[in-house]
Amino acid sequence: YEFHLEGSGASYLAAVHDAGQHHLINEVWDDIPCYEHCFPPEVAGASTIPLAEGETFVANFELDPGYRIFGTLAFDGAPTHDSWVNIWNGAGNHVGQAGNLGDGNWESPILPPGTYYATAHGEEFGHVSELYDGIACPWEACNVTGGNPIELLDADVDGILFDLDPESYDYEISGWVRDTLGHQVGGMVRLFNAAGGPMQDMGTYWEEGQGGLFRSQPLAAGIPSSSSNASSSAQKFSTSGSSGAKISPG
C-alpha cells in the first residue's frame, strides 16, 4: 500500500482485514491489536506517525491469526433479534461485543487464542442477563470469571447458547432519609441500576408519625444504587438481600 499526503502532519495507521474471511486480527500502528472498532484515537497505546512534507515513512503490518466465538441468543426459549453478547478475556476485562444477526445468532469479533467468558444482556428487554453457561448475572454486574470458560485454541468455537429468563419483580427497597443529627428529611431518593442508568425517583413521605420515608416500586433481582437530593452520599443495595436498607419480597 502507499499513501500520498498533502503537506505535513501526523497520521494514524490501521490495518483492517477483509471482514474476517482470513481470520486475521486488526492492528493499529505500531503492533497494537484491536478487536472491535479500530478507531485509532480510541485504541490505548496507538501513536501517530509524524511526516514532514515530502518525507517517506515505511510502516509494515504483520497481522496475527485469530478466531471467532459463535452462538445463539433466546428469550424464554424463543430466538430473539434483540439484545447482544459481551465477550470478556481471562482476566475479566471487556474485549468486544457480539451483535445479534437478527435471527438469534451472534458472532464475536476475531480474537487471539485464549480463555474467554461471555454474558448476554437482558434487562433492557425485560429479561435477566446471563453469564455463560446458564448463570443469572443481573445487568452483567457479576464476576464474569465465575462463568464457564470458552477456550479459543486453533479453531472457531460454536454452540455458545443463551436462553434468558423473564425478570420477576419480587423485591422492593425502602428506608428513610435523615440529616447528621438524626432529623427526618424530606426530599427524593433516586434509584440507579448497576450500569448507572436511572430506574426510579422515590419521593419521601410521612407514615405513622415518621417522616423522610421512601419505598421503591417492585424490583427485579440485581444490584441497584441510590442517591438522595438531601445528601451527597450514595449507597449500593442488593435486591437479593443486603444491609443498609429494608429489602422485602414483593
C-alpha atoms as a PDB file:
ATOM      1  CA  TYR A   1       0.000   0.000   0.000  1.00  0.00           C
ATOM      2  CA  GLU A   2       1.073   3.601  -0.432  1.00  0.00           C
ATOM      3  CA  PHE A   3      -0.371   6.930   0.681  1.00  0.00           C
ATOM      4  CA  HIS A   4       0.464  10.338  -0.697  1.00  0.00           C
ATOM      5  CA  LEU A   5      -0.339  13.060   1.823  1.00  0.00           C
ATOM      6  CA  GLU A   6      -0.630  16.724   1.044  1.00  0.00           C
ATOM      7  CA  GLY A   7       1.552  18.827   3.288  1.00  0.00           C
ATOM      8  CA  SER A   8       2.980  17.746   6.641  1.00  0.00           C
ATOM      9  CA  GLY A   9       1.270  16.440   9.755  1.00  0.00           C
ATOM     10  CA  ALA A  10       0.698  13.409  11.947  1.00  0.00           C
ATOM     11  CA  SER A  11      -1.401  10.418  10.950  1.00  0.00           C
ATOM     12  CA  TYR A  12      -2.682   7.180  12.435  1.00  0.00           C
ATOM     13  CA  LEU A  13      -2.492   3.902  10.556  1.00  0.00           C
ATOM     14  CA  ALA A  14      -4.682   0.815  10.993  1.00  0.00           C
ATOM     15  CA  ALA A  15      -4.686  -2.434   9.036  1.00  0.00           C
ATOM     16  CA  VAL A  16      -8.211  -3.861   8.839  1.00  0.00           C
ATOM     17  CA  HIS A  17      -8.603  -7.252   7.192  1.00  0.00           C
ATOM     18  CA  ASP A  18     -11.398  -8.250   4.817  1.00  0.00           C
ATOM     19  CA  ALA A  19     -14.406  -8.832   7.099  1.00  0.00           C
ATOM     20  CA  GLY A  20     -12.736 -11.742   8.848  1.00  0.00           C
ATOM     21  CA  GLN A  21     -12.523 -14.009   5.817  1.00  0.00           C
ATOM     22  CA  HIS A  22      -8.874 -14.802   6.522  1.00  0.00           C
ATOM     23  CA  HIS A  23      -9.191 -14.958  10.325  1.00  0.00           C
ATOM     24  CA  LEU A  24      -6.698 -12.166  10.919  1.00  0.00           C
ATOM     25  CA  ILE A  25      -6.751  -9.710  13.807  1.00  0.00           C
ATOM     26  CA  ASN A  26      -6.971  -5.999  13.037  1.00  0.00           C
ATOM     27  CA  GLU A  27      -3.987  -3.932  14.052  1.00  0.00           C
ATOM     28  CA  VAL A  28      -3.218  -0.281  14.772  1.00  0.00           C
ATOM     29  CA  TRP A  29       0.293   1.030  14.220  1.00  0.00           C
ATOM     30  CA  ASP A  30       2.574   0.100  15.890  1.00  0.00           C
ATOM     31  CA  ASP A  31       1.772  -3.600  16.567  1.00  0.00           C
ATOM     32  CA  ILE A  32      -1.357  -2.953  18.683  1.00  0.00           C
ATOM     33  CA  PRO A  33      -4.203  -5.436  18.133  1.00  0.00           C
ATOM     34  CA  CYS A  34      -7.762  -4.135  18.084  1.00  0.00           C
ATOM     35  CA  TYR A  35     -10.700  -6.490  18.176  1.00  0.00           C
ATOM     36  CA  GLU A  36     -13.769  -4.379  17.619  1.00  0.00           C
ATOM     37  CA  HIS A  37     -13.972  -0.747  16.458  1.00  0.00           C
ATOM     38  CA  CYS A  38     -10.499   0.032  15.172  1.00  0.00           C
ATOM     39  CA  PHE A  39     -10.668   3.801  15.590  1.00  0.00           C
ATOM     40  CA  PRO A  40      -7.005   4.587  16.398  1.00  0.00           C
ATOM     41  CA  PRO A  41      -7.546   7.666  18.633  1.00  0.00           C
ATOM     42  CA  GLU A  42      -9.579   5.426  20.958  1.00  0.00           C
ATOM     43  CA  VAL A  43      -7.133   2.495  20.987  1.00  0.00           C
ATOM     44  CA  ALA A  44      -4.866   2.521  24.046  1.00  0.00           C
ATOM     45  CA  GLY A  45      -1.211   2.959  23.094  1.00  0.00           C
ATOM     46  CA  ALA A  46      -1.837   3.986  19.490  1.00  0.00           C
ATOM     47  CA  SER A  47       0.634   6.561  18.265  1.00  0.00           C
ATOM     48  CA  THR A  48       0.732   8.899  15.303  1.00  0.00           C
ATOM     49  CA  ILE A  49       3.311   8.954  12.542  1.00  0.00           C
ATOM     50  CA  PRO A  50       4.681  12.489  12.055  1.00  0.00           C
ATOM     51  CA  LEU A  51       5.533  13.333   8.478  1.00  0.00           C
ATOM     52  CA  ALA A  52       7.221  16.379   7.051  1.00  0.00           C
ATOM     53  CA  GLU A  53       6.300  17.436   3.529  1.00  0.00           C
ATOM     54  CA  GLY A  54       7.974  15.160   1.011  1.00  0.00           C
ATOM     55  CA  GLU A  55       9.075  12.655   3.658  1.00  0.00           C
ATOM     56  CA  THR A  56       8.608   8.909   3.189  1.00  0.00           C
ATOM     57  CA  PHE A  57       7.773   6.565   6.056  1.00  0.00           C
ATOM     58  CA  VAL A  58       7.644   2.761   5.768  1.00  0.00           C
ATOM     59  CA  ALA A  59       5.102   1.064   8.051  1.00  0.00           C
ATOM     60  CA  ASN A  60       4.727  -2.698   7.748  1.00  0.00           C
ATOM     61  CA  PHE A  61       1.946  -4.738   9.339  1.00  0.00           C
ATOM     62  CA  GLU A  62       2.051  -8.422  10.187  1.00  0.00           C
ATOM     63  CA  LEU A  63      -1.434  -9.495  11.249  1.00  0.00           C
ATOM     64  CA  ASP A  64      -1.788 -12.356  13.711  1.00  0.00           C
ATOM     65  CA  PRO A  65      -4.311 -15.167  13.212  1.00  0.00           C
ATOM     66  CA  GLY A  66      -7.444 -15.266  15.356  1.00  0.00           C
ATOM     67  CA  TYR A  67     -10.770 -16.998  15.763  1.00  0.00           C
ATOM     68  CA  ARG A  68     -14.423 -16.275  16.453  1.00  0.00           C
ATOM     69  CA  ILE A  69     -16.989 -17.408  19.013  1.00  0.00           C
ATOM     70  CA  PHE A  70     -20.475 -18.187  17.667  1.00  0.00           C
ATOM     71  CA  GLY A  71     -23.764 -18.915  19.379  1.00  0.00           C
ATOM     72  CA  THR A  72     -27.466 -18.204  19.672  1.00  0.00           C
ATOM     73  CA  LEU A  73     -29.490 -15.964  21.960  1.00  0.00           C
ATOM     74  CA  ALA A  74     -33.065 -16.672  23.033  1.00  0.00           C
ATOM     75  CA  PHE A  75     -35.581 -15.058  25.368  1.00  0.00           C
ATOM     76  CA  ASP A  76     -37.608 -17.602  27.330  1.00  0.00           C
ATOM     77  CA  GLY A  77     -36.985 -20.315  24.728  1.00  0.00           C
ATOM     78  CA  ALA A  78     -37.595 -18.240  21.579  1.00  0.00           C
ATOM     79  CA  PRO A  79     -34.703 -16.913  19.416  1.00  0.00           C
ATOM     80  CA  THR A  80     -34.671 -13.129  19.563  1.00  0.00           C
ATOM     81  CA  HIS A  81     -33.491 -10.361  17.270  1.00  0.00           C
ATOM     82  CA  ASP A  82     -32.990  -8.108  20.317  1.00  0.00           C
ATOM     83  CA  SER A  83     -30.021  -7.755  22.679  1.00  0.00           C
ATOM     84  CA  TRP A  84     -26.332  -8.609  22.327  1.00  0.00           C
ATOM     85  CA  VAL A  85     -23.484 -10.617  23.852  1.00  0.00           C
ATOM     86  CA  ASN A  86     -20.379  -9.206  25.541  1.00  0.00           C
ATOM     87  CA  ILE A  87     -17.026 -11.008  25.453  1.00  0.00           C
ATOM     88  CA  TRP A  88     -14.501 -10.849  28.336  1.00  0.00           C
ATOM     89  CA  ASN A  89     -10.925 -12.112  28.464  1.00  0.00           C
ATOM     90  CA  GLY A  90      -9.451 -14.447  31.076  1.00  0.00           C
ATOM     91  CA  ALA A  91      -8.732 -11.510  33.404  1.00  0.00           C
ATOM     92  CA  GLY A  92     -12.359 -10.358  33.260  1.00  0.00           C
ATOM     93  CA  ASN A  93     -11.700  -7.354  31.013  1.00  0.00           C
ATOM     94  CA  HIS A  94     -14.169  -6.480  28.256  1.00  0.00           C
ATOM     95  CA  VAL A  95     -12.701  -7.136  24.808  1.00  0.00           C
ATOM     96  CA  GLY A  96     -15.637  -6.967  22.417  1.00  0.00           C
ATOM     97  CA  GLN A  97     -19.342  -7.101  21.743  1.00  0.00           C
ATOM     98  CA  ALA A  98     -21.142  -9.623  19.573  1.00  0.00           C
ATOM     99  CA  GLY A  99     -24.130  -8.136  17.816  1.00  0.00           C
ATOM    100  CA  ASN A 100     -27.273 -10.132  17.158  1.00  0.00           C
ATOM    101  CA  LEU A 101     -27.538 -11.025  13.472  1.00  0.00           C
ATOM    102  CA  GLY A 102     -31.328 -10.655  13.562  1.00  0.00           C
ATOM    103  CA  ASP A 103     -32.307 -14.299  13.948  1.00  0.00           C
ATOM    104  CA  GLY A 104     -30.906 -15.013  17.402  1.00  0.00           C
ATOM    105  CA  ASN A 105     -27.467 -15.915  16.033  1.00  0.00           C
ATOM    106  CA  TRP A 106     -24.407 -13.920  17.107  1.00  0.00           C
ATOM    107  CA  GLU A 107     -20.670 -13.933  16.413  1.00  0.00           C
ATOM    108  CA  SER A 108     -17.774 -12.322  18.225  1.00  0.00           C
ATOM    109  CA  PRO A 109     -15.048 -10.175  16.688  1.00  0.00           C
ATOM    110  CA  ILE A 110     -11.931 -12.112  15.658  1.00  0.00           C
ATOM    111  CA  LEU A 111      -9.930 -12.757  18.826  1.00  0.00           C
ATOM    112  CA  PRO A 112      -6.486 -14.177  19.606  1.00  0.00           C
ATOM    113  CA  PRO A 113      -6.261 -17.673  21.102  1.00  0.00           C
ATOM    114  CA  GLY A 114      -7.012 -17.662  24.818  1.00  0.00           C
ATOM    115  CA  THR A 115      -9.640 -18.058  27.500  1.00  0.00           C
ATOM    116  CA  TYR A 116     -12.835 -16.007  27.268  1.00  0.00           C
ATOM    117  CA  TYR A 117     -16.147 -15.550  29.062  1.00  0.00           C
ATOM    118  CA  ALA A 118     -19.462 -14.358  27.665  1.00  0.00           C
ATOM    119  CA  THR A 119     -22.516 -12.547  29.015  1.00  0.00           C
ATOM    120  CA  ALA A 120     -25.833 -11.834  27.290  1.00  0.00           C
ATOM    121  CA  HIS A 121     -27.679  -8.606  28.098  1.00  0.00           C
ATOM    122  CA  GLY A 122     -31.347  -8.803  29.055  1.00  0.00           C
ATOM    123  CA  GLU A 123     -32.642  -6.093  31.383  1.00  0.00           C
ATOM    124  CA  GLU A 124     -33.381  -3.519  28.688  1.00  0.00           C
ATOM    125  CA  PHE A 125     -35.689  -6.129  27.165  1.00  0.00           C
ATOM    126  CA  GLY A 126     -37.384  -7.363  30.365  1.00  0.00           C
ATOM    127  CA  HIS A 127     -35.109 -10.367  30.888  1.00  0.00           C
ATOM    128  CA  VAL A 128     -32.299 -11.263  33.289  1.00  0.00           C
ATOM    129  CA  SER A 129     -28.766 -11.009  31.893  1.00  0.00           C
ATOM    130  CA  GLU A 130     -26.894 -14.280  31.877  1.00  0.00           C
ATOM    131  CA  LEU A 131     -23.287 -15.402  32.266  1.00  0.00           C
ATOM    132  CA  TYR A 132     -22.397 -18.453  30.185  1.00  0.00           C
ATOM    133  CA  ASP A 133     -23.357 -21.206  30.997  1.00  0.00           C
ATOM    134  CA  GLY A 134     -26.825 -20.628  32.491  1.00  0.00           C
ATOM    135  CA  ILE A 135     -25.760 -18.339  35.384  1.00  0.00           C
ATOM    136  CA  ALA A 136     -28.011 -15.369  36.231  1.00  0.00           C
ATOM    137  CA  CYS A 137     -25.953 -12.150  36.082  1.00  0.00           C
ATOM    138  CA  PRO A 138     -28.302  -9.131  36.515  1.00  0.00           C
ATOM    139  CA  TRP A 139     -27.122  -6.133  34.493  1.00  0.00           C
ATOM    140  CA  GLU A 140     -23.951  -8.117  33.697  1.00  0.00           C
ATOM    141  CA  ALA A 141     -22.614  -6.898  37.055  1.00  0.00           C
ATOM    142  CA  CYS A 142     -21.433 -10.289  38.327  1.00  0.00           C
ATOM    143  CA  ASN A 143     -17.870 -11.654  38.420  1.00  0.00           C
ATOM    144  CA  VAL A 144     -17.609 -12.838  34.827  1.00  0.00           C
ATOM    145  CA  THR A 145     -14.647 -15.114  35.556  1.00  0.00           C
ATOM    146  CA  GLY A 146     -17.030 -17.211  37.632  1.00  0.00           C
ATOM    147  CA  GLY A 147     -18.645 -18.430  34.424  1.00  0.00           C
ATOM    148  CA  ASN A 148     -17.840 -21.370  32.199  1.00  0.00           C
ATOM    149  CA  PRO A 149     -14.629 -20.531  30.262  1.00  0.00           C
ATOM    150  CA  ILE A 150     -14.636 -20.612  26.478  1.00  0.00           C
ATOM    151  CA  GLU A 151     -11.292 -21.818  25.139  1.00  0.00           C
ATOM    152  CA  LEU A 152     -10.186 -20.489  21.762  1.00  0.00           C
ATOM    153  CA  LEU A 153      -7.276 -22.669  20.676  1.00  0.00           C
ATOM    154  CA  ASP A 154      -6.773 -23.235  16.966  1.00  0.00           C
ATOM    155  CA  ALA A 155     -10.309 -23.020  15.583  1.00  0.00           C
ATOM    156  CA  ASP A 156     -13.600 -21.158  15.925  1.00  0.00           C
ATOM    157  CA  VAL A 157     -15.903 -22.163  18.780  1.00  0.00           C
ATOM    158  CA  ASP A 158     -19.607 -22.596  18.048  1.00  0.00           C
ATOM    159  CA  GLY A 159     -22.645 -23.587  20.102  1.00  0.00           C
ATOM    160  CA  ILE A 160     -22.499 -20.993  22.916  1.00  0.00           C
ATOM    161  CA  LEU A 161     -26.183 -20.813  23.802  1.00  0.00           C
ATOM    162  CA  PHE A 162     -28.041 -18.255  25.916  1.00  0.00           C
ATOM    163  CA  ASP A 163     -31.680 -18.552  26.953  1.00  0.00           C
ATOM    164  CA  LEU A 164     -32.611 -15.627  29.192  1.00  0.00           C
ATOM    165  CA  ASP A 165     -35.432 -15.818  31.727  1.00  0.00           C
ATOM    166  CA  PRO A 166     -38.016 -13.026  32.130  1.00  0.00           C
ATOM    167  CA  GLU A 167     -37.422 -10.659  35.019  1.00  0.00           C
ATOM    168  CA  SER A 168     -39.508 -11.331  38.122  1.00  0.00           C
ATOM    169  CA  TYR A 169     -40.322  -8.211  40.136  1.00  0.00           C
ATOM    170  CA  ASP A 170     -40.300  -9.720  43.636  1.00  0.00           C
ATOM    171  CA  TYR A 171     -38.357  -7.137  45.653  1.00  0.00           C
ATOM    172  CA  GLU A 172     -38.505  -3.585  46.931  1.00  0.00           C
ATOM    173  CA  ILE A 173     -36.157  -1.167  48.666  1.00  0.00           C
ATOM    174  CA  SER A 174     -37.391   1.065  51.448  1.00  0.00           C
ATOM    175  CA  GLY A 175     -35.755   3.231  54.089  1.00  0.00           C
ATOM    176  CA  TRP A 176     -35.513   6.762  55.406  1.00  0.00           C
ATOM    177  CA  VAL A 177     -33.518   9.959  54.831  1.00  0.00           C
ATOM    178  CA  ARG A 178     -32.071  11.780  57.856  1.00  0.00           C
ATOM    179  CA  ASP A 179     -29.517  14.503  58.425  1.00  0.00           C
ATOM    180  CA  THR A 180     -26.370  14.042  60.508  1.00  0.00           C
ATOM    181  CA  LEU A 181     -28.305  14.990  63.670  1.00  0.00           C
ATOM    182  CA  GLY A 182     -30.869  12.281  63.048  1.00  0.00           C
ATOM    183  CA  HIS A 183     -33.659  14.645  61.948  1.00  0.00           C
ATOM    184  CA  GLN A 184     -36.048  13.299  59.339  1.00  0.00           C
ATOM    185  CA  VAL A 185     -35.565  14.989  55.978  1.00  0.00           C
ATOM    186  CA  GLY A 186     -37.948  15.376  53.068  1.00  0.00           C
ATOM    187  CA  GLY A 187     -36.772  15.083  49.514  1.00  0.00           C
ATOM    188  CA  MET A 188     -36.291  12.479  46.829  1.00  0.00           C
ATOM    189  CA  VAL A 189     -34.249   9.288  46.537  1.00  0.00           C
ATOM    190  CA  ARG A 190     -33.176   8.283  43.041  1.00  0.00           C
ATOM    191  CA  LEU A 191     -32.513   4.646  42.185  1.00  0.00           C
ATOM    192  CA  PHE A 192     -29.968   3.588  39.549  1.00  0.00           C
ATOM    193  CA  ASN A 193     -29.223   0.208  38.028  1.00  0.00           C
ATOM    194  CA  ALA A 194     -25.813  -1.450  38.171  1.00  0.00           C
ATOM    195  CA  ALA A 195     -24.932   0.081  34.785  1.00  0.00           C
ATOM    196  CA  GLY A 196     -25.533   3.597  36.142  1.00  0.00           C
ATOM    197  CA  GLY A 197     -28.851   4.192  34.376  1.00  0.00           C
ATOM    198  CA  PRO A 198     -31.736   5.851  36.307  1.00  0.00           C
ATOM    199  CA  MET A 199     -34.547   3.482  37.331  1.00  0.00           C
ATOM    200  CA  GLN A 200     -36.910   5.212  39.764  1.00  0.00           C
ATOM    201  CA  ASP A 201     -37.394   8.504  41.601  1.00  0.00           C
ATOM    202  CA  MET A 202     -38.792   7.910  45.093  1.00  0.00           C
ATOM    203  CA  GLY A 203     -40.285  10.899  46.893  1.00  0.00           C
ATOM    204  CA  THR A 204     -40.200  10.787  50.697  1.00  0.00           C
ATOM    205  CA  TYR A 205     -43.432  10.598  52.714  1.00  0.00           C
ATOM    206  CA  TRP A 206     -44.853  10.518  56.252  1.00  0.00           C
ATOM    207  CA  GLU A 207     -46.299   7.404  57.862  1.00  0.00           C
ATOM    208  CA  GLU A 208     -47.275   6.673  61.465  1.00  0.00           C
ATOM    209  CA  GLY A 209     -45.566   9.794  62.744  1.00  0.00           C
ATOM    210  CA  GLN A 210     -42.316   9.197  60.855  1.00  0.00           C
ATOM    211  CA  GLY A 211     -41.044  11.334  58.016  1.00  0.00           C
ATOM    212  CA  GLY A 212     -38.379  11.060  55.353  1.00  0.00           C
ATOM    213  CA  LEU A 213     -39.501   7.549  54.391  1.00  0.00           C
ATOM    214  CA  PHE A 214     -39.146   6.178  50.872  1.00  0.00           C
ATOM    215  CA  ARG A 215     -40.200   2.973  49.117  1.00  0.00           C
ATOM    216  CA  SER A 216     -39.427   1.691  45.637  1.00  0.00           C
ATOM    217  CA  GLN A 217     -41.753   0.197  43.100  1.00  0.00           C
ATOM    218  CA  PRO A 218     -41.315  -3.605  42.697  1.00  0.00           C
ATOM    219  CA  LEU A 219     -37.804  -4.521  41.518  1.00  0.00           C
ATOM    220  CA  ALA A 220     -36.163  -7.493  39.853  1.00  0.00           C
ATOM    221  CA  ALA A 221     -33.091  -9.110  41.385  1.00  0.00           C
ATOM    222  CA  GLY A 222     -29.934  -7.058  40.900  1.00  0.00           C
ATOM    223  CA  ILE A 223     -27.598  -4.527  42.492  1.00  0.00           C
ATOM    224  CA  PRO A 224     -29.094  -1.034  42.209  1.00  0.00           C
ATOM    225  CA  SER A 225     -27.640   2.031  43.899  1.00  0.00           C
ATOM    226  CA  SER A 226     -29.369   5.112  45.245  1.00  0.00           C
ATOM    227  CA  SER A 227     -28.710   8.783  45.902  1.00  0.00           C
ATOM    228  CA  SER A 228     -30.712  11.439  47.684  1.00  0.00           C
ATOM    229  CA  ASN A 229     -31.106  15.110  46.818  1.00  0.00           C
ATOM    230  CA  ALA A 230     -30.924  15.757  50.558  1.00  0.00           C
ATOM    231  CA  SER A 231     -27.406  14.330  50.780  1.00  0.00           C
ATOM    232  CA  SER A 232     -24.303  13.923  48.661  1.00  0.00           C
ATOM    233  CA  SER A 233     -23.944  10.275  49.630  1.00  0.00           C
ATOM    234  CA  ALA A 234     -24.865   7.228  47.586  1.00  0.00           C
ATOM    235  CA  GLN A 235     -25.298   3.604  48.584  1.00  0.00           C
ATOM    236  CA  LYS A 236     -25.463   0.267  46.804  1.00  0.00           C
ATOM    237  CA  PHE A 237     -28.079  -2.331  47.640  1.00  0.00           C
ATOM    238  CA  SER A 238     -28.677  -5.897  46.567  1.00  0.00           C
ATOM    239  CA  THR A 239     -32.257  -6.938  45.934  1.00  0.00           C
ATOM    240  CA  SER A 240     -31.303 -10.468  46.857  1.00  0.00           C
ATOM    241  CA  GLY A 241     -30.590  -9.323  50.422  1.00  0.00           C
ATOM    242  CA  SER A 242     -28.435  -6.530  51.902  1.00  0.00           C
ATOM    243  CA  SER A 243     -27.706  -4.352  54.897  1.00  0.00           C
ATOM    244  CA  GLY A 244     -28.294  -0.624  54.927  1.00  0.00           C
ATOM    245  CA  ALA A 245     -31.817  -0.788  53.541  1.00  0.00           C
ATOM    246  CA  LYS A 246     -35.021  -2.678  54.159  1.00  0.00           C
ATOM    247  CA  ILE A 247     -35.359  -5.370  51.498  1.00  0.00           C
ATOM    248  CA  SER A 248     -38.660  -7.187  51.362  1.00  0.00           C
ATOM    249  CA  PRO A 249     -40.197  -9.620  48.885  1.00  0.00           C
ATOM    250  CA  GLY A 250     -42.898  -8.062  46.695  1.00  0.00           C
END
